[in-house]
PDB file of C-alpha atoms in Angstrom:
ATOM      1  CA  MET A 392     -15.943  -7.316 -30.537  1.00 48.00           C
ATOM      2  CA  THR A 393     -15.323  -4.639 -27.931  1.00 58.00           C
ATOM      3  CA  LYS A 394     -14.583  -1.070 -28.949  1.00 78.00           C
ATOM      4  CA  ASP A 395     -11.578   0.811 -27.610  1.00 90.00           C
ATOM      5  CA  LEU A 396     -12.263   4.139 -25.950  1.00 95.00           C
ATOM      6  CA  THR A 397      -9.857   7.006 -25.374  1.00 94.00           C
ATOM      7  CA  GLN A 398      -8.922   7.938 -21.819  1.00 93.00           C
ATOM      8  CA  LEU A 399     -11.163  11.000 -21.984  1.00 94.00           C
ATOM      9  CA  GLU A 400     -14.079   8.905 -23.224  1.00 96.00           C
ATOM     10  CA  ILE A 401     -13.569   6.422 -20.376  1.00 96.00           C
ATOM     11  CA  LEU A 402     -13.488   9.207 -17.780  1.00 96.00           C
ATOM     12  CA  ILE A 403     -16.675  10.766 -19.184  1.00 96.00           C
ATOM     13  CA  GLU A 404     -18.502   7.428 -19.295  1.00 97.00           C
ATOM     14  CA  LEU A 405     -17.475   6.490 -15.765  1.00 97.00           C
ATOM     15  CA  GLU A 406     -18.019   9.872 -14.093  1.00 97.00           C
ATOM     16  CA  PRO A 407     -21.555   8.984 -12.888  1.00 97.00           C
ATOM     17  CA  VAL A 408     -20.113   5.863 -11.261  1.00 98.00           C
ATOM     18  CA  ALA A 409     -17.346   7.978  -9.724  1.00 97.00           C
ATOM     19  CA  ALA A 410     -19.948  10.382  -8.315  1.00 98.00           C
ATOM     20  CA  GLN A 411     -21.881   7.503  -6.756  1.00 98.00           C
ATOM     21  CA  ASN A 412     -18.719   6.133  -5.186  1.00 98.00           C
ATOM     22  CA  VAL A 413     -17.568   9.513  -3.891  1.00 98.00           C
ATOM     23  CA  ASN A 414     -20.934   9.874  -2.159  1.00 98.00           C
ATOM     24  CA  ARG A 415     -20.670   6.329  -0.844  1.00 97.00           C
ATOM     25  CA  HIS A 416     -17.203   7.044   0.522  1.00 98.00           C
ATOM     26  CA  LEU A 417     -18.270  10.279   2.228  1.00 97.00           C
ATOM     27  CA  SER A 418     -21.189   8.482   3.857  1.00 97.00           C
ATOM     28  CA  MET A 419     -18.911   5.765   5.270  1.00 96.00           C
ATOM     29  CA  THR A 420     -15.693   7.551   6.198  1.00 95.00           C
ATOM     30  CA  LYS A 421     -15.184   8.905   9.710  1.00 92.00           C
ATOM     31  CA  ASP A 422     -13.220  12.061  10.370  1.00 93.00           C
ATOM     32  CA  TRP A 423     -10.410  11.666  12.877  1.00 97.00           C
ATOM     33  CA  HIS A 424      -7.605  13.819  14.221  1.00 98.00           C
ATOM     34  CA  PRO A 425      -3.951  12.784  14.230  1.00 97.00           C
ATOM     35  CA  HIS A 426      -3.264  14.464  17.574  1.00 98.00           C
ATOM     36  CA  ASP A 427      -5.718  12.083  19.261  1.00 98.00           C
ATOM     37  CA  TYR A 428      -3.489   9.099  18.459  1.00 97.00           C
ATOM     38  CA  VAL A 429      -0.151  10.386  19.788  1.00 98.00           C
ATOM     39  CA  PRO A 430       1.043   9.982  23.429  1.00 97.00           C
ATOM     40  CA  TRP A 431       2.214  13.559  23.830  1.00 98.00           C
ATOM     41  CA  ASP A 432       3.121  13.117  27.492  1.00 96.00           C
ATOM     42  CA  ALA A 433       5.896  10.732  26.393  1.00 95.00           C
ATOM     43  CA  GLY A 434       7.662  13.561  24.541  1.00 95.00           C
ATOM     44  CA  ARG A 435      10.593  15.706  25.590  1.00 96.00           C
ATOM     45  CA  ASN A 436      12.925  18.251  24.023  1.00 97.00           C
ATOM     46  CA  PHE A 437      15.838  17.384  21.784  1.00 96.00           C
ATOM     47  CA  ALA A 438      19.283  18.983  22.191  1.00 96.00           C
ATOM     48  CA  ALA A 439      18.483  22.039  20.080  1.00 96.00           C
ATOM     49  CA  MET A 440      15.858  22.967  22.683  1.00 95.00           C
ATOM     50  CA  GLY A 441      18.027  22.128  25.704  1.00 96.00           C
ATOM     51  CA  GLY A 442      17.102  18.449  25.920  1.00 96.00           C
ATOM     52  CA  THR A 443      18.864  15.292  24.725  1.00 96.00           C
ATOM     53  CA  ASP A 444      19.151  13.942  21.213  1.00 97.00           C
ATOM     54  CA  TRP A 445      17.996  10.503  20.117  1.00 96.00           C
ATOM     55  CA  ASP A 446      19.779   7.389  21.276  1.00 95.00           C
ATOM     56  CA  PRO A 447      18.980   3.823  20.145  1.00 94.00           C
ATOM     57  CA  GLU A 448      18.320   2.766  23.730  1.00 95.00           C
ATOM     58  CA  GLN A 449      15.388   5.210  23.886  1.00 96.00           C
ATOM     59  CA  SER A 450      13.382   3.184  21.369  1.00 96.00           C
ATOM     60  CA  ALA A 451      10.929   0.583  22.611  1.00 95.00           C
ATOM     61  CA  LEU A 452      10.422  -0.795  19.092  1.00 96.00           C
ATOM     62  CA  SER A 453      11.970  -4.014  17.829  1.00 95.00           C
ATOM     63  CA  ASP A 454      14.129  -3.966  14.709  1.00 94.00           C
ATOM     64  CA  VAL A 455      11.207  -5.430  12.756  1.00 94.00           C
ATOM     65  CA  ALA A 456       8.790  -2.774  14.025  1.00 95.00           C
ATOM     66  CA  LYS A 457      11.290  -0.004  13.246  1.00 96.00           C
ATOM     67  CA  ALA A 458      11.775  -1.251   9.683  1.00 94.00           C
ATOM     68  CA  ALA A 459       8.031  -1.515   9.117  1.00 94.00           C
ATOM     69  CA  MET A 460       7.201   1.863  10.631  1.00 96.00           C
ATOM     70  CA  ILE A 461       9.908   3.631   8.623  1.00 95.00           C
ATOM     71  CA  THR A 462       8.861   1.907   5.393  1.00 93.00           C
ATOM     72  CA  ASN A 463       5.187   2.710   5.980  1.00 94.00           C
ATOM     73  CA  LEU A 464       5.883   6.340   6.868  1.00 95.00           C
ATOM     74  CA  LEU A 465       8.220   7.007   3.943  1.00 93.00           C
ATOM     75  CA  THR A 466       5.621   5.460   1.650  1.00 92.00           C
ATOM     76  CA  GLU A 467       3.007   7.876   3.007  1.00 94.00           C
ATOM     77  CA  ASP A 468       5.477  10.771   2.737  1.00 93.00           C
ATOM     78  CA  ASN A 469       5.613  10.401  -1.023  1.00 91.00           C
ATOM     79  CA  LEU A 470       2.008  11.627  -1.306  1.00 92.00           C
ATOM     80  CA  PRO A 471       2.910  14.551  -3.611  1.00 91.00           C
ATOM     81  CA  SER A 472       4.089  12.060  -6.250  1.00 91.00           C
ATOM     82  CA  TYR A 473       0.934   9.979  -5.913  1.00 91.00           C
ATOM     83  CA  HIS A 474      -1.277  13.071  -6.037  1.00 92.00           C
ATOM     84  CA  ARG A 475       0.410  14.218  -9.229  1.00 91.00           C
ATOM     85  CA  LEU A 476      -0.050  10.832 -10.929  1.00 90.00           C
ATOM     86  CA  ILE A 477      -3.656  10.397  -9.815  1.00 92.00           C
ATOM     87  CA  SER A 478      -4.524  13.982 -10.742  1.00 92.00           C
ATOM     88  CA  GLU A 479      -2.957  13.631 -14.193  1.00 90.00           C
ATOM     89  CA  ASN A 480      -4.873  10.439 -14.912  1.00 91.00           C
ATOM     90  CA  LEU A 481      -8.229  11.100 -13.239  1.00 92.00           C
ATOM     91  CA  GLY A 482      -8.449  14.851 -13.779  1.00 90.00           C
ATOM     92  CA  ASN A 483      -9.456  17.737 -11.558  1.00 90.00           C
ATOM     93  CA  ASP A 484     -13.033  18.309 -12.703  1.00 91.00           C
ATOM     94  CA  GLY A 485     -16.363  17.012 -11.464  1.00 95.00           C
ATOM     95  CA  ALA A 486     -16.542  13.893  -9.339  1.00 96.00           C
ATOM     96  CA  TRP A 487     -13.015  12.902 -10.311  1.00 96.00           C
ATOM     97  CA  GLY A 488     -11.565  16.166  -8.986  1.00 96.00           C
ATOM     98  CA  THR A 489     -13.610  15.872  -5.788  1.00 97.00           C
ATOM     99  CA  TRP A 490     -12.228  12.397  -5.209  1.00 97.00           C
ATOM    100  CA  VAL A 491      -8.610  13.353  -5.917  1.00 96.00           C
ATOM    101  CA  GLY A 492      -8.782  16.205  -3.414  1.00 96.00           C
ATOM    102  CA  ARG A 493     -10.560  14.206  -0.731  1.00 97.00           C
ATOM    103  CA  TRP A 494      -8.292  11.179  -1.121  1.00 97.00           C
ATOM    104  CA  THR A 495      -5.181  13.357  -0.907  1.00 97.00           C
ATOM    105  CA  ALA A 496      -6.406  15.126   2.237  1.00 96.00           C
ATOM    106  CA  GLU A 497      -7.221  11.825   3.958  1.00 97.00           C
ATOM    107  CA  GLU A 498      -3.913  10.248   2.967  1.00 96.00           C
ATOM    108  CA  ASN A 499      -1.994  13.236   4.327  1.00 97.00           C
ATOM    109  CA  ARG A 500      -3.185  12.429   7.849  1.00 97.00           C
ATOM    110  CA  HIS A 501      -1.343   9.127   7.754  1.00 97.00           C
ATOM    111  CA  GLY A 502       2.085  10.673   7.385  1.00 97.00           C
ATOM    112  CA  ILE A 503       1.288  13.304  10.018  1.00 98.00           C
ATOM    113  CA  VAL A 504       0.286  10.848  12.716  1.00 98.00           C
ATOM    114  CA  LEU A 505       3.023   8.292  11.995  1.00 98.00           C
ATOM    115  CA  ARG A 506       5.767  10.918  12.189  1.00 97.00           C
ATOM    116  CA  ASP A 507       4.357  12.529  15.329  1.00 98.00           C
ATOM    117  CA  TYR A 508       4.170   9.127  17.026  1.00 98.00           C
ATOM    118  CA  LEU A 509       7.731   8.136  16.090  1.00 98.00           C
ATOM    119  CA  VAL A 510       9.250  11.484  17.093  1.00 98.00           C
ATOM    120  CA  VAL A 511       7.354  11.806  20.388  1.00 98.00           C
ATOM    121  CA  THR A 512       8.074   8.225  21.473  1.00 97.00           C
ATOM    122  CA  ARG A 513      11.636   8.346  20.081  1.00 97.00           C
ATOM    123  CA  GLY A 514      10.889   5.137  18.246  1.00 97.00           C
ATOM    124  CA  VAL A 515      13.439   5.799  15.479  1.00 97.00           C
ATOM    125  CA  ASP A 516      16.290   8.212  14.808  1.00 97.00           C
ATOM    126  CA  PRO A 517      14.513  11.434  13.705  1.00 96.00           C
ATOM    127  CA  VAL A 518      17.601  12.739  11.882  1.00 97.00           C
ATOM    128  CA  ALA A 519      17.997   9.562   9.808  1.00 96.00           C
ATOM    129  CA  LEU A 520      14.242   9.580   9.220  1.00 96.00           C
ATOM    130  CA  GLU A 521      14.350  13.130   7.860  1.00 96.00           C
ATOM    131  CA  GLN A 522      17.326  12.331   5.653  1.00 95.00           C
ATOM    132  CA  ALA A 523      15.457   9.331   4.241  1.00 93.00           C
ATOM    133  CA  ARG A 524      12.343  11.463   3.663  1.00 94.00           C
ATOM    134  CA  MET A 525      14.343  14.030   1.719  1.00 94.00           C
ATOM    135  CA  ALA A 526      15.972  11.366  -0.430  1.00 92.00           C
ATOM    136  CA  HIS A 527      12.739   9.477  -1.113  1.00 91.00           C
ATOM    137  CA  MET A 528      10.607  12.501  -1.913  1.00 91.00           C
ATOM    138  CA  THR A 529      13.310  14.036  -4.106  1.00 92.00           C
ATOM    139  CA  GLN A 530      13.395  10.848  -6.158  1.00 88.00           C
ATOM    140  CA  GLY A 531       9.606  10.583  -6.276  1.00 84.00           C
ATOM    141  CA  MET A 532       7.670   7.483  -7.242  1.00 80.00           C
ATOM    142  CA  HIS A 533       9.246   5.256  -9.847  1.00 73.00           C
ATOM    143  CA  VAL A 534       6.776   4.610 -12.659  1.00 72.00           C
ATOM    144  CA  PRO A 535       7.689   1.868 -15.176  1.00 71.00           C
ATOM    145  CA  ALA A 536       7.789   2.840 -18.849  1.00 70.00           C
ATOM    146  CA  GLY A 537       4.353   2.610 -20.415  1.00 71.00           C
ATOM    147  CA  TRP A 538       2.529   2.922 -17.124  1.00 72.00           C
ATOM    148  CA  ASP A 539       0.231   5.770 -17.943  1.00 76.00           C
ATOM    149  CA  GLY A 540      -3.452   6.319 -18.410  1.00 89.00           C
ATOM    150  CA  PHE A 541      -6.538   5.847 -16.272  1.00 93.00           C
ATOM    151  CA  LEU A 542      -6.793   2.061 -16.581  1.00 96.00           C
ATOM    152  CA  ILE A 543      -3.218   1.332 -15.520  1.00 95.00           C
ATOM    153  CA  ASN A 544      -3.350   3.738 -12.600  1.00 93.00           C
ATOM    154  CA  VAL A 545      -6.726   2.735 -11.221  1.00 95.00           C
ATOM    155  CA  ALA A 546      -5.765  -0.947 -11.420  1.00 95.00           C
ATOM    156  CA  TYR A 547      -2.441  -0.348  -9.681  1.00 93.00           C
ATOM    157  CA  VAL A 548      -3.831   1.768  -6.873  1.00 94.00           C
ATOM    158  CA  THR A 549      -6.567  -0.794  -6.155  1.00 96.00           C
ATOM    159  CA  PHE A 550      -3.979  -3.420  -5.240  1.00 96.00           C
ATOM    160  CA  GLN A 551      -1.586  -0.912  -3.696  1.00 93.00           C
ATOM    161  CA  GLU A 552      -4.192   0.459  -1.276  1.00 95.00           C
ATOM    162  CA  LEU A 553      -5.112  -3.043  -0.148  1.00 96.00           C
ATOM    163  CA  ALA A 554      -1.463  -4.030   0.215  1.00 94.00           C
ATOM    164  CA  THR A 555      -0.808  -0.911   2.277  1.00 94.00           C
ATOM    165  CA  ARG A 556      -3.771  -1.725   4.505  1.00 95.00           C
ATOM    166  CA  VAL A 557      -2.353  -5.190   5.183  1.00 95.00           C
ATOM    167  CA  SER A 558       1.091  -3.754   5.914  1.00 94.00           C
ATOM    168  CA  HIS A 559      -0.207  -1.104   8.326  1.00 95.00           C
ATOM    169  CA  ARG A 560      -2.438  -3.575  10.162  1.00 95.00           C
ATOM    170  CA  ASN A 561       0.335  -6.118  10.657  1.00 95.00           C
ATOM    171  CA  THR A 562       2.828  -3.420  11.652  1.00 96.00           C
ATOM    172  CA  GLY A 563       0.492  -2.447  14.484  1.00 94.00           C
ATOM    173  CA  ARG A 564       0.659  -5.984  15.810  1.00 93.00           C
ATOM    174  CA  VAL A 565       4.475  -6.108  15.988  1.00 95.00           C
ATOM    175  CA  CYS A 566       4.920  -2.736  17.701  1.00 95.00           C
ATOM    176  CA  ASP A 567       3.955  -4.210  21.077  1.00 95.00           C
ATOM    177  CA  ASP A 568       2.261  -0.926  21.942  1.00 96.00           C
ATOM    178  CA  PRO A 569      -1.534  -0.583  22.143  1.00 97.00           C
ATOM    179  CA  ILE A 570      -1.272   3.098  21.124  1.00 97.00           C
ATOM    180  CA  ALA A 571       0.601   2.234  17.928  1.00 97.00           C
ATOM    181  CA  ASP A 572      -1.781  -0.631  17.224  1.00 97.00           C
ATOM    182  CA  ARG A 573      -4.828   1.638  17.589  1.00 97.00           C
ATOM    183  CA  MET A 574      -3.239   4.288  15.367  1.00 97.00           C
ATOM    184  CA  LEU A 575      -2.385   1.813  12.620  1.00 97.00           C
ATOM    185  CA  GLN A 576      -5.844   0.251  12.774  1.00 97.00           C
ATOM    186  CA  ARG A 577      -7.238   3.722  12.112  1.00 97.00           C
ATOM    187  CA  ILE A 578      -4.936   4.222   9.124  1.00 97.00           C
ATOM    188  CA  ALA A 579      -5.743   0.754   7.785  1.00 96.00           C
ATOM    189  CA  ALA A 580      -9.466   1.545   7.922  1.00 96.00           C
ATOM    190  CA  ASP A 581      -8.864   4.573   5.678  1.00 97.00           C
ATOM    191  CA  GLU A 582      -6.832   2.510   3.236  1.00 96.00           C
ATOM    192  CA  ASN A 583      -9.619  -0.046   3.009  1.00 96.00           C
ATOM    193  CA  LEU A 584     -12.212   2.574   2.046  1.00 97.00           C
ATOM    194  CA  HIS A 585      -9.819   4.023  -0.514  1.00 97.00           C
ATOM    195  CA  MET A 586      -9.286   0.566  -1.964  1.00 97.00           C
ATOM    196  CA  ILE A 587     -13.040   0.042  -2.292  1.00 98.00           C
ATOM    197  CA  PHE A 588     -13.406   3.240  -4.329  1.00 98.00           C
ATOM    198  CA  TYR A 589     -10.654   2.253  -6.736  1.00 97.00           C
ATOM    199  CA  ARG A 590     -11.802  -1.372  -6.875  1.00 98.00           C
ATOM    200  CA  ASN A 591     -15.306  -0.254  -7.815  1.00 98.00           C
ATOM    201  CA  MET A 592     -13.976   2.089 -10.502  1.00 97.00           C
ATOM    202  CA  CYS A 593     -11.722  -0.582 -11.968  1.00 97.00           C
ATOM    203  CA  GLY A 594     -14.639  -3.024 -11.927  1.00 97.00           C
ATOM    204  CA  ALA A 595     -16.760  -0.500 -13.805  1.00 98.00           C
ATOM    205  CA  ALA A 596     -13.934  -0.083 -16.336  1.00 97.00           C
ATOM    206  CA  LEU A 597     -13.861  -3.844 -16.866  1.00 97.00           C
ATOM    207  CA  ASP A 598     -17.571  -3.691 -17.706  1.00 96.00           C
ATOM    208  CA  LEU A 599     -17.137  -0.679 -19.993  1.00 96.00           C
ATOM    209  CA  VAL A 600     -13.964  -1.638 -21.896  1.00 96.00           C
ATOM    210  CA  PRO A 601     -13.207  -5.241 -20.916  1.00 96.00           C
ATOM    211  CA  ASP A 602     -10.328  -5.842 -23.327  1.00 97.00           C
ATOM    212  CA  GLN A 603      -8.527  -2.588 -22.561  1.00 96.00           C
ATOM    213  CA  ALA A 604      -9.020  -3.012 -18.828  1.00 97.00           C
ATOM    214  CA  MET A 605      -7.882  -6.634 -18.864  1.00 97.00           C
ATOM    215  CA  VAL A 606      -4.686  -5.740 -20.691  1.00 96.00           C
ATOM    216  CA  ALA A 607      -3.969  -2.997 -18.135  1.00 96.00           C
ATOM    217  CA  LEU A 608      -4.762  -5.280 -15.215  1.00 96.00           C
ATOM    218  CA  THR A 609      -2.420  -8.000 -16.453  1.00 96.00           C
ATOM    219  CA  GLN A 610       0.350  -5.469 -17.023  1.00 94.00           C
ATOM    220  CA  VAL A 611      -0.015  -4.093 -13.492  1.00 94.00           C
ATOM    221  CA  LEU A 612      -0.053  -7.413 -11.662  1.00 95.00           C
ATOM    222  CA  SER A 613       2.738  -8.965 -13.725  1.00 93.00           C
ATOM    223  CA  ASN A 614       5.032  -6.064 -12.809  1.00 89.00           C
ATOM    224  CA  PHE A 615       3.674  -5.077  -9.396  1.00 88.00           C
ATOM    225  CA  VAL A 616       5.977  -3.332  -6.938  1.00 84.00           C
ATOM    226  CA  MET A 617       5.059  -1.487  -3.772  1.00 79.00           C
ATOM    227  CA  PRO A 618       5.157   2.327  -4.064  1.00 73.00           C
ATOM    228  CA  GLY A 619       8.065   2.531  -1.617  1.00 69.00           C
ATOM    229  CA  ALA A 620      10.450   0.807  -4.030  1.00 75.00           C
ATOM    230  CA  GLY A 621      13.542   2.956  -4.333  1.00 75.00           C
ATOM    231  CA  MET A 622      13.449   4.430  -0.823  1.00 81.00           C
ATOM    232  CA  PRO A 623      16.612   4.079   1.292  1.00 83.00           C
ATOM    233  CA  ASN A 624      16.992   0.524   2.671  1.00 83.00           C
ATOM    234  CA  PHE A 625      13.785  -0.596   0.935  1.00 81.00           C
ATOM    235  CA  ARG A 626      15.110  -4.036   0.048  1.00 82.00           C
ATOM    236  CA  ARG A 627      16.574  -4.714   3.504  1.00 86.00           C
ATOM    237  CA  ASN A 628      13.438  -3.545   5.291  1.00 86.00           C
ATOM    238  CA  GLY A 629      11.190  -5.382   2.842  1.00 85.00           C
ATOM    239  CA  VAL A 630      13.014  -8.657   3.475  1.00 85.00           C
ATOM    240  CA  LEU A 631      12.713  -8.150   7.226  1.00 85.00           C
ATOM    241  CA  MET A 632       8.999  -7.385   6.919  1.00 90.00           C
ATOM    242  CA  ALA A 633       8.409 -10.428   4.716  1.00 88.00           C
ATOM    243  CA  LYS A 634      10.384 -12.679   7.042  1.00 88.00           C
ATOM    244  CA  HIS A 635       8.181 -11.704   9.979  1.00 90.00           C
ATOM    245  CA  GLY A 636       4.849 -11.781   8.164  1.00 89.00           C
ATOM    246  CA  ILE A 637       4.124  -8.067   7.903  1.00 92.00           C
ATOM    247  CA  TYR A 638       3.864  -8.217   4.126  1.00 91.00           C
ATOM    248  CA  ASP A 639       4.993 -11.301   2.264  1.00 91.00           C
ATOM    249  CA  LEU A 640       4.180 -13.180  -0.923  1.00 91.00           C
ATOM    250  CA  ARG A 641       1.492 -15.298   0.757  1.00 93.00           C
ATOM    251  CA  GLN A 642      -0.338 -12.193   1.937  1.00 93.00           C
ATOM    252  CA  HIS A 643       0.112 -10.576  -1.466  1.00 94.00           C
ATOM    253  CA  LEU A 644      -1.547 -13.561  -3.140  1.00 94.00           C
ATOM    254  CA  ASP A 645      -4.191 -14.568  -0.587  1.00 95.00           C
ATOM    255  CA  GLU A 646      -5.170 -11.209   0.923  1.00 96.00           C
ATOM    256  CA  VAL A 647      -4.627  -8.788  -1.940  1.00 96.00           C
ATOM    257  CA  VAL A 648      -4.534 -10.187  -5.476  1.00 96.00           C
ATOM    258  CA  ALA A 649      -6.853 -13.215  -5.324  1.00 97.00           C
ATOM    259  CA  PRO A 650      -9.774 -11.549  -3.462  1.00 97.00           C
ATOM    260  CA  VAL A 651      -9.866  -8.583  -5.837  1.00 97.00           C
ATOM    261  CA  LEU A 652      -9.744 -10.749  -8.954  1.00 97.00           C
ATOM    262  CA  LYS A 653     -12.557 -12.847  -7.501  1.00 97.00           C
ATOM    263  CA  LYS A 654     -14.590  -9.700  -6.797  1.00 97.00           C
ATOM    264  CA  TRP A 655     -14.308  -8.763 -10.480  1.00 97.00           C
ATOM    265  CA  ASP A 656     -15.037 -12.345 -11.680  1.00 96.00           C
ATOM    266  CA  VAL A 657     -11.954 -12.046 -13.858  1.00 97.00           C
ATOM    267  CA  PHE A 658     -11.670 -15.760 -14.592  1.00 96.00           C
ATOM    268  CA  GLU A 659     -15.428 -16.319 -14.993  1.00 96.00           C
ATOM    269  CA  ARG A 660     -16.278 -13.443 -17.352  1.00 95.00           C
ATOM    270  CA  ASN A 661     -17.335 -14.085 -20.951  1.00 94.00           C
ATOM    271  CA  ASP A 662     -17.217 -10.543 -22.352  1.00 94.00           C
ATOM    272  CA  PHE A 663     -13.622 -10.475 -23.574  1.00 95.00           C
ATOM    273  CA  GLY A 664     -12.537 -10.300 -27.179  1.00 95.00           C
ATOM    274  CA  PRO A 665      -9.353 -12.002 -28.438  1.00 95.00           C
ATOM    275  CA  ARG A 666      -7.066  -9.362 -26.895  1.00 96.00           C
ATOM    276  CA  GLY A 667      -8.760  -9.625 -23.511  1.00 96.00           C
ATOM    277  CA  GLU A 668      -8.702 -13.433 -23.612  1.00 97.00           C
ATOM    278  CA  GLN A 669      -4.993 -13.381 -24.373  1.00 97.00           C
ATOM    279  CA  ALA A 670      -4.350 -11.004 -21.463  1.00 97.00           C
ATOM    280  CA  ARG A 671      -6.440 -13.201 -19.147  1.00 97.00           C
ATOM    281  CA  GLU A 672      -4.421 -16.274 -20.160  1.00 97.00           C
ATOM    282  CA  GLN A 673      -1.235 -14.358 -19.393  1.00 97.00           C
ATOM    283  CA  LEU A 674      -2.653 -13.383 -16.014  1.00 97.00           C
ATOM    284  CA  GLY A 675      -3.611 -16.991 -15.303  1.00 97.00           C
ATOM    285  CA  ALA A 676      -0.042 -18.094 -16.037  1.00 97.00           C
ATOM    286  CA  TYR A 677       1.253 -15.319 -13.783  1.00 96.00           C
ATOM    287  CA  MET A 678      -1.050 -16.441 -10.950  1.00 96.00           C
ATOM    288  CA  GLU A 679       0.242 -19.994 -11.242  1.00 96.00           C
ATOM    289  CA  LYS A 680       3.817 -18.747 -11.088  1.00 95.00           C
ATOM    290  CA  LEU A 681       2.977 -16.553  -8.093  1.00 94.00           C
ATOM    291  CA  GLY A 682       1.550 -19.595  -6.318  1.00 94.00           C
ATOM    292  CA  ARG A 683       4.781 -21.496  -6.934  1.00 95.00           C
ATOM    293  CA  ASP A 684       6.849 -18.513  -5.764  1.00 93.00           C
ATOM    294  CA  VAL A 685       4.810 -18.374  -2.549  1.00 92.00           C
ATOM    295  CA  LEU A 686       5.603 -22.001  -1.735  1.00 93.00           C
ATOM    296  CA  LYS A 687       9.280 -21.482  -2.547  1.00 92.00           C
ATOM    297  CA  PHE A 688       9.452 -18.386  -0.333  1.00 88.00           C
ATOM    298  CA  GLU A 689       7.763 -20.167   2.582  1.00 89.00           C
ATOM    299  CA  GLU A 690      10.133 -23.141   2.303  1.00 90.00           C
ATOM    300  CA  GLN A 691      13.134 -20.818   2.335  1.00 89.00           C
ATOM    301  CA  ARG A 692      11.745 -18.896   5.306  1.00 88.00           C
ATOM    302  CA  ASP A 693      11.110 -22.099   7.248  1.00 85.00           C
ATOM    303  CA  ARG A 694      14.681 -23.253   6.624  1.00 87.00           C
ATOM    304  CA  MET A 695      16.009 -19.860   7.722  1.00 82.00           C
ATOM    305  CA  PHE A 696      14.032 -19.959  10.968  1.00 78.00           C
ATOM    306  CA  ALA A 697      15.238 -23.523  11.588  1.00 83.00           C
ATOM    307  CA  ARG A 698      18.883 -22.489  11.122  1.00 81.00           C
ATOM    308  CA  GLU A 699      18.426 -19.535  13.481  1.00 74.00           C
ATOM    309  CA  ALA A 700      16.816 -21.775  16.114  1.00 74.00           C
ATOM    310  CA  ALA A 701      19.662 -24.295  15.778  1.00 79.00           C
ATOM    311  CA  ARG A 702      22.286 -21.591  16.237  1.00 75.00           C
ATOM    312  CA  LYS A 703      20.464 -20.316  19.292  1.00 71.00           C
ATOM    313  CA  ASP A 704      20.338 -23.809  20.801  1.00 66.00           C
ATOM    314  CA  MET A 705      24.095 -24.195  20.296  1.00 69.00           C
ATOM    315  CA  GLN A 706      24.983 -21.014  22.171  1.00 67.00           C
ATOM    316  CA  PRO A 707      26.499 -21.624  25.625  1.00 66.00           C
ATOM    317  CA  VAL A 708      24.303 -20.793  28.609  1.00 59.00           C
ATOM    318  CA  GLY A 709      25.657 -18.486  31.306  1.00 58.00           C
ATOM    319  CA  GLY A 710      29.057 -16.904  31.346  1.00 48.00           C
TER     320      GLY A 710
END
């Protein structure tokens, strides 16, 4: 029978592990400078400074790349909300406080460099982008009822960081610009190191309080949504990104959820009590459903691409 611990007790017990992982992170991370990833010579003044304002024809990005870049940037913009939630649930003292500050500072670079790149290259409408930023940040991050405490948050952010890494990396590939690709590779590398910290902490929590952690993990995955949910045009842009393989259900299952669960040996562990076993069974059922949903999504996408190809073939050639 496993014993429940309070959030404070969990934080105290895991602080030595947090300290080890902060030191590990600092030994592996590489400092970089946003200005080194922006093609400043491509920039020019807007109308307020005697130049010309944005026009759609100025953008070299495809509609898919625009949707992905905007979604990724607005997600990064909401950092104050994430900082508040992480700070409230990890604390500001000792190793936990060191991590929260360092993580926030590193994450802030992502929004800086993405916005500078998009404004300088005129990749998207900067006025619409600013309006969307204001709306998204004013709303803040939507947190489902009952989603509080260290275990819920550290489980969520483990999968969210990995999902964001996948999204950034695949966005770089569709931009058709080696500068954008290099920039997004750099961001993705940060997200991967952040994910490792949270994954290690969640793994340590599973060892410390297996039943409590398993319940939290099942709750997070069964109700998982990306942090950008609620931003302007999130659904439209998300569908476009899924359709073109930037972040879809297959990637969510194969590149995010399944590898992390395997890393924690979730389905091989034998240290759960009745509550943990019940949560694991629920998670197993969810994973089976997710697998079915993946196949259904891919079949629908294949049919959609086939219809689009057929319509294209039927269009008259010439004029």
